[in-house]
Coordinates of C-alpha atoms and ligand atoms in Angstrom, one line a residue:
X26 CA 0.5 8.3 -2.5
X27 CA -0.3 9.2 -6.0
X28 CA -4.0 10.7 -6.3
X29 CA -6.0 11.2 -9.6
X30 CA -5.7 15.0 -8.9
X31 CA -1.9 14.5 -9.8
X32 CA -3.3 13.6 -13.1
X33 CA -4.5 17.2 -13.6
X34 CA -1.4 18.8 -14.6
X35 CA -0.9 16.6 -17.6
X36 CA -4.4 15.9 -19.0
X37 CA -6.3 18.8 -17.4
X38 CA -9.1 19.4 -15.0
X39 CA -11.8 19.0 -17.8
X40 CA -10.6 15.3 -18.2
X41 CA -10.2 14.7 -14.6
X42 CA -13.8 15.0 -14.0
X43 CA -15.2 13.7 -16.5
X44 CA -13.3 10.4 -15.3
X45 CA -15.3 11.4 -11.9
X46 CA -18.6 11.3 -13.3
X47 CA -18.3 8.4 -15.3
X48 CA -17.5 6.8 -12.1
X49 CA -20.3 7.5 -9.9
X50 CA -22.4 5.7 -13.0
X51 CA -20.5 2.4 -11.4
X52 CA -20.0 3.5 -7.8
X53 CA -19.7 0.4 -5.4
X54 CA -19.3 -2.1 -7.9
X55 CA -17.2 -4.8 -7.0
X56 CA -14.7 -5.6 -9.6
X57 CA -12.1 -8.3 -9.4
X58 CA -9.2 -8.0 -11.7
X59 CA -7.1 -11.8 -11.7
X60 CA -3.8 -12.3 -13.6
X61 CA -1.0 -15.0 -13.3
X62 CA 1.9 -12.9 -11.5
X63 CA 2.0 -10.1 -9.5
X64 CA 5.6 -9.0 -11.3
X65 CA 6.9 -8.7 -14.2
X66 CA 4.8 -8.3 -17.8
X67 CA 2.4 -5.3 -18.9
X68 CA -0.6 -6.3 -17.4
X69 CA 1.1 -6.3 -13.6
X70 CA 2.7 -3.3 -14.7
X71 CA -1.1 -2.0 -15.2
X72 CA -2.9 -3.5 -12.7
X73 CA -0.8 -1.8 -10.3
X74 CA -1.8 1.7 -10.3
X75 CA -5.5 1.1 -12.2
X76 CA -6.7 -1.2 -9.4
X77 CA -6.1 1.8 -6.6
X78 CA -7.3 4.4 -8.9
X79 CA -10.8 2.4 -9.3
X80 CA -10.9 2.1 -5.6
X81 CA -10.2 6.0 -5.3
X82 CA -12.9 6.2 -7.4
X83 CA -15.2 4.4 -5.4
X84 CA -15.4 1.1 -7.3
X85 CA -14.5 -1.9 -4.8
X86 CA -11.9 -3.0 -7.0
X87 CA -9.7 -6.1 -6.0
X88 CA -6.8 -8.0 -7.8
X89 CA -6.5 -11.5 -7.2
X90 CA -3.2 -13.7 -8.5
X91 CA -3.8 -17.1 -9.5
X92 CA -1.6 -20.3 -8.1
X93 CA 0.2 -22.8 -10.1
X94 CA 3.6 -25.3 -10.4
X95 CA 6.3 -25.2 -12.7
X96 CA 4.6 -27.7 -14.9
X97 CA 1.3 -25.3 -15.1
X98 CA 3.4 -22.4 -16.1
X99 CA 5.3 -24.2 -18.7
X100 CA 2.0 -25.4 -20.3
X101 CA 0.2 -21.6 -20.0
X102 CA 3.6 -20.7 -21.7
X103 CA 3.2 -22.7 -24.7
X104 CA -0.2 -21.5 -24.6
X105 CA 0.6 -18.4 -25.1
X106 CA 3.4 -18.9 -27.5
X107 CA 1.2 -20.8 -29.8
X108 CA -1.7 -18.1 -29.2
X109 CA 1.0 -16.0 -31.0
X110 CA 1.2 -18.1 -33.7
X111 CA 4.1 -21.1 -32.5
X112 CA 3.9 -24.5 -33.8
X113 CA 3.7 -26.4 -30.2
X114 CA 1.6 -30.1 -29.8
X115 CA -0.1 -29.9 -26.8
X116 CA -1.0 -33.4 -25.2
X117 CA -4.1 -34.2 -23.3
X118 CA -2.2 -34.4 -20.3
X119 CA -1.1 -30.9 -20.8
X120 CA -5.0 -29.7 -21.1
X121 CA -5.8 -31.7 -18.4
X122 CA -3.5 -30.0 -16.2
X123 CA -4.1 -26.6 -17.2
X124 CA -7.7 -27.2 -16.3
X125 CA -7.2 -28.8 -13.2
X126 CA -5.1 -26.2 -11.5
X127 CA -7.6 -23.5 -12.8
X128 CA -10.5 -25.1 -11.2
X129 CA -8.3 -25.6 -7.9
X130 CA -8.1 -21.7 -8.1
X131 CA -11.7 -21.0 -8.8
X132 CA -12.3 -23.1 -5.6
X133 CA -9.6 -20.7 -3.7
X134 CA -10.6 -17.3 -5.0
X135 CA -14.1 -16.5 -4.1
X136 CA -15.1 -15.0 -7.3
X137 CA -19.0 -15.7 -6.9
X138 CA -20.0 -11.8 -5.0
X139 CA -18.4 -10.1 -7.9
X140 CA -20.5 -7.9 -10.2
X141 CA -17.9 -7.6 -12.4
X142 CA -14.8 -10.2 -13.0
X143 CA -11.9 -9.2 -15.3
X144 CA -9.6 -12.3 -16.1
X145 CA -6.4 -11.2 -17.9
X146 CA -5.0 -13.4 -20.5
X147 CA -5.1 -17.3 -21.1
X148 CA -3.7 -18.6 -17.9
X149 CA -7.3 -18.1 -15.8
X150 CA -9.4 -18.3 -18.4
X151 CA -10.8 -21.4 -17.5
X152 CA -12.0 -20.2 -14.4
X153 CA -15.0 -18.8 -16.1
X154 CA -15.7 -22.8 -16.4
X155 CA -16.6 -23.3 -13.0
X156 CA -18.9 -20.3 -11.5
X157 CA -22.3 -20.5 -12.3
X158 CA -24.3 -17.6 -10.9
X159 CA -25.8 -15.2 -12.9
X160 CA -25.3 -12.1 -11.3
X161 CA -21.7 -11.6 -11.9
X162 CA -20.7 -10.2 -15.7
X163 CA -17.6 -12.0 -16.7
X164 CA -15.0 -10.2 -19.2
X165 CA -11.5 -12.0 -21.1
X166 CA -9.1 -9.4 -21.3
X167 CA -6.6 -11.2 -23.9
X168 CA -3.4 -8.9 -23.8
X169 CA -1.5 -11.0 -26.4
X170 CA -0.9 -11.1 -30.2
X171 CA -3.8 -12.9 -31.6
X172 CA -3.2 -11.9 -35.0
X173 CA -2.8 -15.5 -35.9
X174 CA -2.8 -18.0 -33.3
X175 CA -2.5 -21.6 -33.9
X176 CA -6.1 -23.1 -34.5
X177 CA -6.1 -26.3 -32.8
X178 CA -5.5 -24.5 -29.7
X179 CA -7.8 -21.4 -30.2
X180 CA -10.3 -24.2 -30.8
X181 CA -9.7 -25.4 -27.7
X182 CA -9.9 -22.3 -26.0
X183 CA -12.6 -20.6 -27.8
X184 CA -15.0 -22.8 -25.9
X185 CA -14.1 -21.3 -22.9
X186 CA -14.1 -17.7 -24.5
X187 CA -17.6 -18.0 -25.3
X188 CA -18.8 -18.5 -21.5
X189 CA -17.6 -14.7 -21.0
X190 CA -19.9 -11.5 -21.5
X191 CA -17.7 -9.8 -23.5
X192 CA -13.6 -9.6 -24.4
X193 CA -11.4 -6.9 -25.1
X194 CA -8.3 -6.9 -27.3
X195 CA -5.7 -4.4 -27.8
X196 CA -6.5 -3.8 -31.4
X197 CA -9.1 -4.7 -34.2
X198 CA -6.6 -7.1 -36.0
X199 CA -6.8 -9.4 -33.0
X200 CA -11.0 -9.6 -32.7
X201 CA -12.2 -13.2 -32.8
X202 CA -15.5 -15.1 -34.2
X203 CA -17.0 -15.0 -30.9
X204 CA -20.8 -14.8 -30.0
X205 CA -20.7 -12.1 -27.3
X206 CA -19.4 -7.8 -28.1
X207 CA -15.9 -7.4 -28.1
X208 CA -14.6 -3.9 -27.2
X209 CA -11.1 -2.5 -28.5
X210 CA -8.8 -1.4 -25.2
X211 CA -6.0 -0.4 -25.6
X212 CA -3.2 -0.4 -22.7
X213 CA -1.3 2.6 -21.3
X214 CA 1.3 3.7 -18.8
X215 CA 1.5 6.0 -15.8
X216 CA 3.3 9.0 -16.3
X217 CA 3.5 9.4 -12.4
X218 CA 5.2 6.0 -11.0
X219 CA 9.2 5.5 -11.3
X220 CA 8.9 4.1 -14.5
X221 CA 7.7 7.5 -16.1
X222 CA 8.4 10.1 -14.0
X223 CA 11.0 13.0 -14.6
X224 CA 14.5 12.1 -13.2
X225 CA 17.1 14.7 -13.0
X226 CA 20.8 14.4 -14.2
X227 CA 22.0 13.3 -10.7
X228 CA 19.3 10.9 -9.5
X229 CA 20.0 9.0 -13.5
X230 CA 23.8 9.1 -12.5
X231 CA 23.1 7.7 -9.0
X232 CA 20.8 4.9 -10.2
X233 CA 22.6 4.2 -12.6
X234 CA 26.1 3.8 -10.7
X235 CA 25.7 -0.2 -10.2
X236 CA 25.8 -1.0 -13.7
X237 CA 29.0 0.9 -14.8
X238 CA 27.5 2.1 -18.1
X239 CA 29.9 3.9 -20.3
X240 CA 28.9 6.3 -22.1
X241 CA 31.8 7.2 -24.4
X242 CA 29.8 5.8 -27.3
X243 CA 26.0 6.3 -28.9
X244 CA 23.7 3.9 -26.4
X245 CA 21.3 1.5 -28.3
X246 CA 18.5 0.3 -26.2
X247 CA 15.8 -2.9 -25.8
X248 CA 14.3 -3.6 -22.5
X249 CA 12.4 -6.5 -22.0
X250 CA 11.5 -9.8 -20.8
X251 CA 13.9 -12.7 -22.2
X252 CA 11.4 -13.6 -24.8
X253 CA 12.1 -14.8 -28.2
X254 CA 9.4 -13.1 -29.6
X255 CA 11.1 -10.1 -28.5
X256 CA 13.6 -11.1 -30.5
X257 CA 16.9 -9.9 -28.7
X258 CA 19.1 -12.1 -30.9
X259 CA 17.8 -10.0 -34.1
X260 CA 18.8 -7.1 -31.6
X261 CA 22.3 -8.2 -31.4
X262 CA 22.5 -9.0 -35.7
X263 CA 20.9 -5.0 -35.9
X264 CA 24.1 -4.0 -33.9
X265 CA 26.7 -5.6 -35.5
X266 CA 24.9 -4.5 -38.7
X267 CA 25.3 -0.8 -37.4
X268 CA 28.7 -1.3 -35.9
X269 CA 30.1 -1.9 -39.7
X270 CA 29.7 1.9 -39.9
X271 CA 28.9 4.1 -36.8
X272 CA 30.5 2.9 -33.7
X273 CA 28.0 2.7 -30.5
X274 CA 26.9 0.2 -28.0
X275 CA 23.8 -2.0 -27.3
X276 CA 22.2 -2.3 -24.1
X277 CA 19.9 -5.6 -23.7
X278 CA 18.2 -4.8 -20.3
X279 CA 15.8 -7.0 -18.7
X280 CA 14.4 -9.5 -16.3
X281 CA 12.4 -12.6 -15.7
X282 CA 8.5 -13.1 -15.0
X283 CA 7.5 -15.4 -12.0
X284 CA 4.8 -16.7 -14.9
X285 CA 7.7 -17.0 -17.3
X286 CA 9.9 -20.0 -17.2
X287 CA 11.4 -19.9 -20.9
X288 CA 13.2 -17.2 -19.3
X289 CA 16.1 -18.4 -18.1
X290 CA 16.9 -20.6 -21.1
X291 CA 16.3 -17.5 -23.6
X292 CA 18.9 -15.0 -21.1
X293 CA 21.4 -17.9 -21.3
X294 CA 21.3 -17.9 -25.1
X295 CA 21.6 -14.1 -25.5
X296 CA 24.1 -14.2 -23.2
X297 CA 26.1 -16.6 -25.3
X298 CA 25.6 -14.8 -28.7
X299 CA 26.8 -11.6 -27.1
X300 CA 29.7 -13.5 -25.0
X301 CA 32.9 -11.5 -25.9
X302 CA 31.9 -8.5 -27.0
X303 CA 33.0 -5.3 -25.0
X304 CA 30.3 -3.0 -26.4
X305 CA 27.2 -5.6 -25.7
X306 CA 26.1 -5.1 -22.1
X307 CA 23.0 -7.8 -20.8
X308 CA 21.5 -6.6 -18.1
X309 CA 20.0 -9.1 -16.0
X310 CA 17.4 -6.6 -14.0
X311 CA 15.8 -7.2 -10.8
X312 CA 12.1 -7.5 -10.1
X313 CA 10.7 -4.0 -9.4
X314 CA 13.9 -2.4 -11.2
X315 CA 11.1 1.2 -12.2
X316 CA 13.6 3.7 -11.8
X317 CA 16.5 1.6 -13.6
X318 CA 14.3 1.1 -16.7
X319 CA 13.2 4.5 -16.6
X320 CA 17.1 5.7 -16.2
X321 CA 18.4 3.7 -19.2
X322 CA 15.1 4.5 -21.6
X323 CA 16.5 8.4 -20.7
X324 CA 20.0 7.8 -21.3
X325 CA 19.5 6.0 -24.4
X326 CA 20.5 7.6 -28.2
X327 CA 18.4 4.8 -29.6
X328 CA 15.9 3.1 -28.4
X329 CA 14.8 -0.7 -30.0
X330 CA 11.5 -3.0 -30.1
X331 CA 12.5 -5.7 -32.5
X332 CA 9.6 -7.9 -31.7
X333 CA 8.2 -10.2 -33.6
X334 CA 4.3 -10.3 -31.7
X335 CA 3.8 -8.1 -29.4
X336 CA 0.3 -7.5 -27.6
X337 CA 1.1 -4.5 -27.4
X338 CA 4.2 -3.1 -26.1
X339 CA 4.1 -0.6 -22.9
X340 CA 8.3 -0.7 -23.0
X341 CA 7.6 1.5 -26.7
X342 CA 4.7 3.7 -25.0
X343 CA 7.4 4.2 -22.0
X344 CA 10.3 5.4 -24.2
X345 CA 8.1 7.7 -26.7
X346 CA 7.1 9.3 -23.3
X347 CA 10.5 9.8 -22.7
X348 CA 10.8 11.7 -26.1
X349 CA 12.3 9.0 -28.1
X350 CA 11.9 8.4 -31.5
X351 CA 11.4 4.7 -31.1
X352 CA 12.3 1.7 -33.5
X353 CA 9.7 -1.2 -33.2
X354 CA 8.8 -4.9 -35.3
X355 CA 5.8 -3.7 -37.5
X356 CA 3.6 -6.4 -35.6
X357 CA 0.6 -6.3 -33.2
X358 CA -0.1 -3.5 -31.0
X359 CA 3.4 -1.3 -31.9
X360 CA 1.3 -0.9 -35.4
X361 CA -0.7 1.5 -33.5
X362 CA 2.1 3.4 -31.8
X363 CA 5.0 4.1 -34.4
X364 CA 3.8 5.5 -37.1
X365 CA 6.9 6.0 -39.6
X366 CA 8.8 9.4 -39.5
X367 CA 6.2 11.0 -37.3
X368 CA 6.0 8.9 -34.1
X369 CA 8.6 6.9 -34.6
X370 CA 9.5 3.7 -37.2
X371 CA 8.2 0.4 -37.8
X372 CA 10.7 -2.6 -39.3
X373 CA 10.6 -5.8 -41.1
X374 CA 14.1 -7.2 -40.4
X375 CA 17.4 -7.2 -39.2
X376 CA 18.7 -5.1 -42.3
X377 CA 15.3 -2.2 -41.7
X378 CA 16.4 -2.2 -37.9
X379 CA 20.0 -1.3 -38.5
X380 CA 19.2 0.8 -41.1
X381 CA 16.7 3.3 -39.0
X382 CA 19.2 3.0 -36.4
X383 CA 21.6 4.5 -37.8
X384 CA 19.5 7.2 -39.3
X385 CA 18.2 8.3 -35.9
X386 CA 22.2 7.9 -34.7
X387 CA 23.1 10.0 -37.9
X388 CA 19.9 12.6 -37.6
X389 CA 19.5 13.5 -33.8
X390 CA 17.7 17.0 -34.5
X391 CA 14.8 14.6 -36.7
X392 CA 15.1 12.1 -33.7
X393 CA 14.2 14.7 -31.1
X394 CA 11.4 15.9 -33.7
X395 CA 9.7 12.7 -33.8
X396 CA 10.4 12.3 -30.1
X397 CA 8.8 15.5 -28.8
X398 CA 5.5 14.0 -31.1
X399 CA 5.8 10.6 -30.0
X400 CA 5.1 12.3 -26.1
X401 CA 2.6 14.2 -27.5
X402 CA 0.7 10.9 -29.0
X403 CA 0.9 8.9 -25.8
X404 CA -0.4 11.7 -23.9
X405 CA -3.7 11.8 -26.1
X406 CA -3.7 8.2 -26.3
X407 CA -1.6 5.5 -24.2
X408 CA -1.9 7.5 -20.6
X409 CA -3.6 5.4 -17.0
X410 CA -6.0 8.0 -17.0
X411 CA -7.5 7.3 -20.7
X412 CA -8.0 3.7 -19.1
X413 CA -9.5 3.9 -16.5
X414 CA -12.0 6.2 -18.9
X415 CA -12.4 3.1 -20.7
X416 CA -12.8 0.2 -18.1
X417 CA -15.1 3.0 -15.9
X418 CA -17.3 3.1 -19.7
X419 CA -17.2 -0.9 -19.9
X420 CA -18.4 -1.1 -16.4
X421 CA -21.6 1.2 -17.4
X422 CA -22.1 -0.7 -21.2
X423 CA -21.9 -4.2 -18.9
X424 CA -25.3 -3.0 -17.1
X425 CA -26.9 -0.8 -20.1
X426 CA -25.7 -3.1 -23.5
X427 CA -26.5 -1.5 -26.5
X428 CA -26.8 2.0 -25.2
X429 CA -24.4 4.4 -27.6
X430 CA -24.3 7.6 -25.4
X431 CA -23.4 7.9 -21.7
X432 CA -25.0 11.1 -20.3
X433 CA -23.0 12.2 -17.2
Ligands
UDP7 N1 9.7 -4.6 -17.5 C1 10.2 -4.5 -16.2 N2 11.3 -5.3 -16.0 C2 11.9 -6.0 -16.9 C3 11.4 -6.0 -18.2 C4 10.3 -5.3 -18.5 O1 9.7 -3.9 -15.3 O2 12.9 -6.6 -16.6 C5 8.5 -3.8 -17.7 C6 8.5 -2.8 -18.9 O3 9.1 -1.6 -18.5 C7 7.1 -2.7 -19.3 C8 6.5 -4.2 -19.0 O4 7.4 -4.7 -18.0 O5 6.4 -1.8 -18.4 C9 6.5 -5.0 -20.2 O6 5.4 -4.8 -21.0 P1 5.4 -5.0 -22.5 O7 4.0 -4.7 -22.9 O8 6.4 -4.2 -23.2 O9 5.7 -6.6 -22.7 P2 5.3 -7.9 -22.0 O10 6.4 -8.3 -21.0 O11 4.0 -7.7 -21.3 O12 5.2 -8.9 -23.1

């Protein structure tokens, strides 16, 4: 099992135990992360190694997964869509609903001998709603592109944001008018799991078998949920954009969320546009497919993030570590990764995408350049360990508000 001493070699000893003493500040707390799916998404992909590091740590850190029908998870899905901005009507009903299976789950989940409860994006926000003791400290973490959500529904909503303590975003553009602190987090990934780690020439080949990818050609990559926002039908325009002049393939690798059920009807459609087309490959990838993503972000020439929100993006963070020079939508939290001919580029539209892509396809020694940076950027900024120095500081500002130094 991986230990926070495996950390050491990558961020140093200095870090590591400063991560140590920040912890004995919060030592015994009990924290209670709760989410919506156990796989598939960034914040699963988190939870999974910062919940046992806390507990290393000596915080009594749990994660707790809420319940819910089809119908619930199609209404928390237009919730989130229109958080990101979508035009959706939402009917009383709907509301209704969403409520009522979140107060089932309050009812299930023993929540009230927390000190410290972390609910992670819309879906159980409500359950805020129906604890009243004082002794726990309640936090929203809201993982999603609030740049400019639809204000009927944040109206909605907000009344149930304001019963937190506090909130954390991903970055400043996404803050709120809220009456309690709001603290700037922003994601990360772990270098150490099967996502990230190193993986020699034969162990890449050997995963990799299954899938019969040829490599004759210049691979261009997106991995990701099937999402509109992630736009993989701009992907596929990019391509054929590129394919005018250098010839190369396009890889569209993902799979589907348990909380997710646009998913299905969004793989169909990219299926369809690609339908045909020798050098388009859609991968439809199983749950817990770590080493395959990791595999195809290695074999990759280019790699792609056309969104068009994005929370944040841990697929980008996951391919600069791999030394990529990545291409991303200039929206949400990719603004704060890609950073244009140093870290990687940032695009506008279909014509910007295909354009950088074939100057990274026509300019590998610059591509390895920005690459070798992009590592080093993640590693000062987007690593597990940097979060849990984070959450370990919000547990301490949670009992001592105000306080602007932390003497450890
Ligand atoms: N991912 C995965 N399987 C898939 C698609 C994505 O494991 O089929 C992972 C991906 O590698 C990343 C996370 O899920 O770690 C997605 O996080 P991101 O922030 O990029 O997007 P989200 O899905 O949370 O919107």
């Amino acid at each position: 099992m991986v230990t926070l001493k495996d950390y050491q070699d990558i961020i140093g000893k200095k870090n590591i135990n400063q991560i140590k003493s920040l912890a004995l500040l919060s030592k015994g707390k009990k924290v209670v992360m709760v989410n919506s799916t156990k796989d598939g998404g960034g914040v699963s992909e988190i939870l999974h190694r910062l919940v046992p590091l806390l507990n290393e740590l000596g915080i009594d850190c749990s994660w707790k997964v809420i319940e819910g029908d089809e119908d619930f998870f199609n209404i928390t899905k237009n919730i989130h869509n229109a958080l990101q901005g979508d035009k959706i009507s939402f009917s009383n009903e709907g509301f209704s609903q969403y409520l009522k299976i979140n107060k089932r789950n309050a009812k299930n989940l023993d929540l009230d001998n927390a000190d410290i409860v972390i609910i992670h994006d819309p879906q159980p926000l409500p359950l805020r709603n129906y604890h009243s003791g004082n002794k726990t400290k309640w936090v929203w973490r809201c993982h999603i592109d609030m740049s400019k959500p639809d204000l009927t529904l944040w109206k909605f909503l907000q009344k149930y944001v304001m019963k937190y303590d506090c909130s954390i975003f991903s970055i400043s553009k996404f803050s709120k008018s809220l009456p309690h602190p709001q603290y700037l987090i922003a994601p990360s990934i772990d270098p150490l799991s099967d996502k990230n780690r190193e993986l020699d020439e034969n162990e890449i080949k050997e995963v990799l078998k299954p899938f019969n990818i040829n490599k004759d050609k210049p691979v261009i990559l997106q991995v990701s949920r099937f999402d509109r926002f992630k736009d993989p039908i701009g992907v596929i325009d990019a391509f054929r954009l590129v394919k005018k002049e250098v010839d190369c393939r396009l890889i569209l690798a993902g799979g589907l969320a348990s909380d997710d059920p646009e998913g299905k009807i969004v793989f169909k459609e990219v299926k369809k546009e690609a339908a045909g087309d020798p050098d388009i490959d859609i991968l439809l990838l199983k749950p817990k497919s770590d080493i395959v993503i990791n595999a195809l972000q290695r074999i990759a020439d280019v790699v792609i993030q056309k969104s068009i929100k994005e929370g944040f993006g841990l697929v980008v963070t996951e391919a600069m570590w791999k030394e990529k020079a990545v291409i991303g939508g200039d929206v949400g939290g990719i603004t704060i990764q890609l950073y244009n001919h140093r870290t990687g580029f940032l695009v506008n539209s279909i014509e910007g995408a295909a354009y950088r892509i074939r100057y990274l396809l026509n300019r590998p020694e610059i591509a390895h350049k920005i690459g070798q940076q992009a590592r080093n950027f993640v590693t000062q900024n987007f690593l597990i360990t940097r979060h849990l120095r984070d959450y370990l500081t919000l547990f301490y500002i949670l009992d001592n508000p105000g306080q602007n130094i932390i003497y450890i």
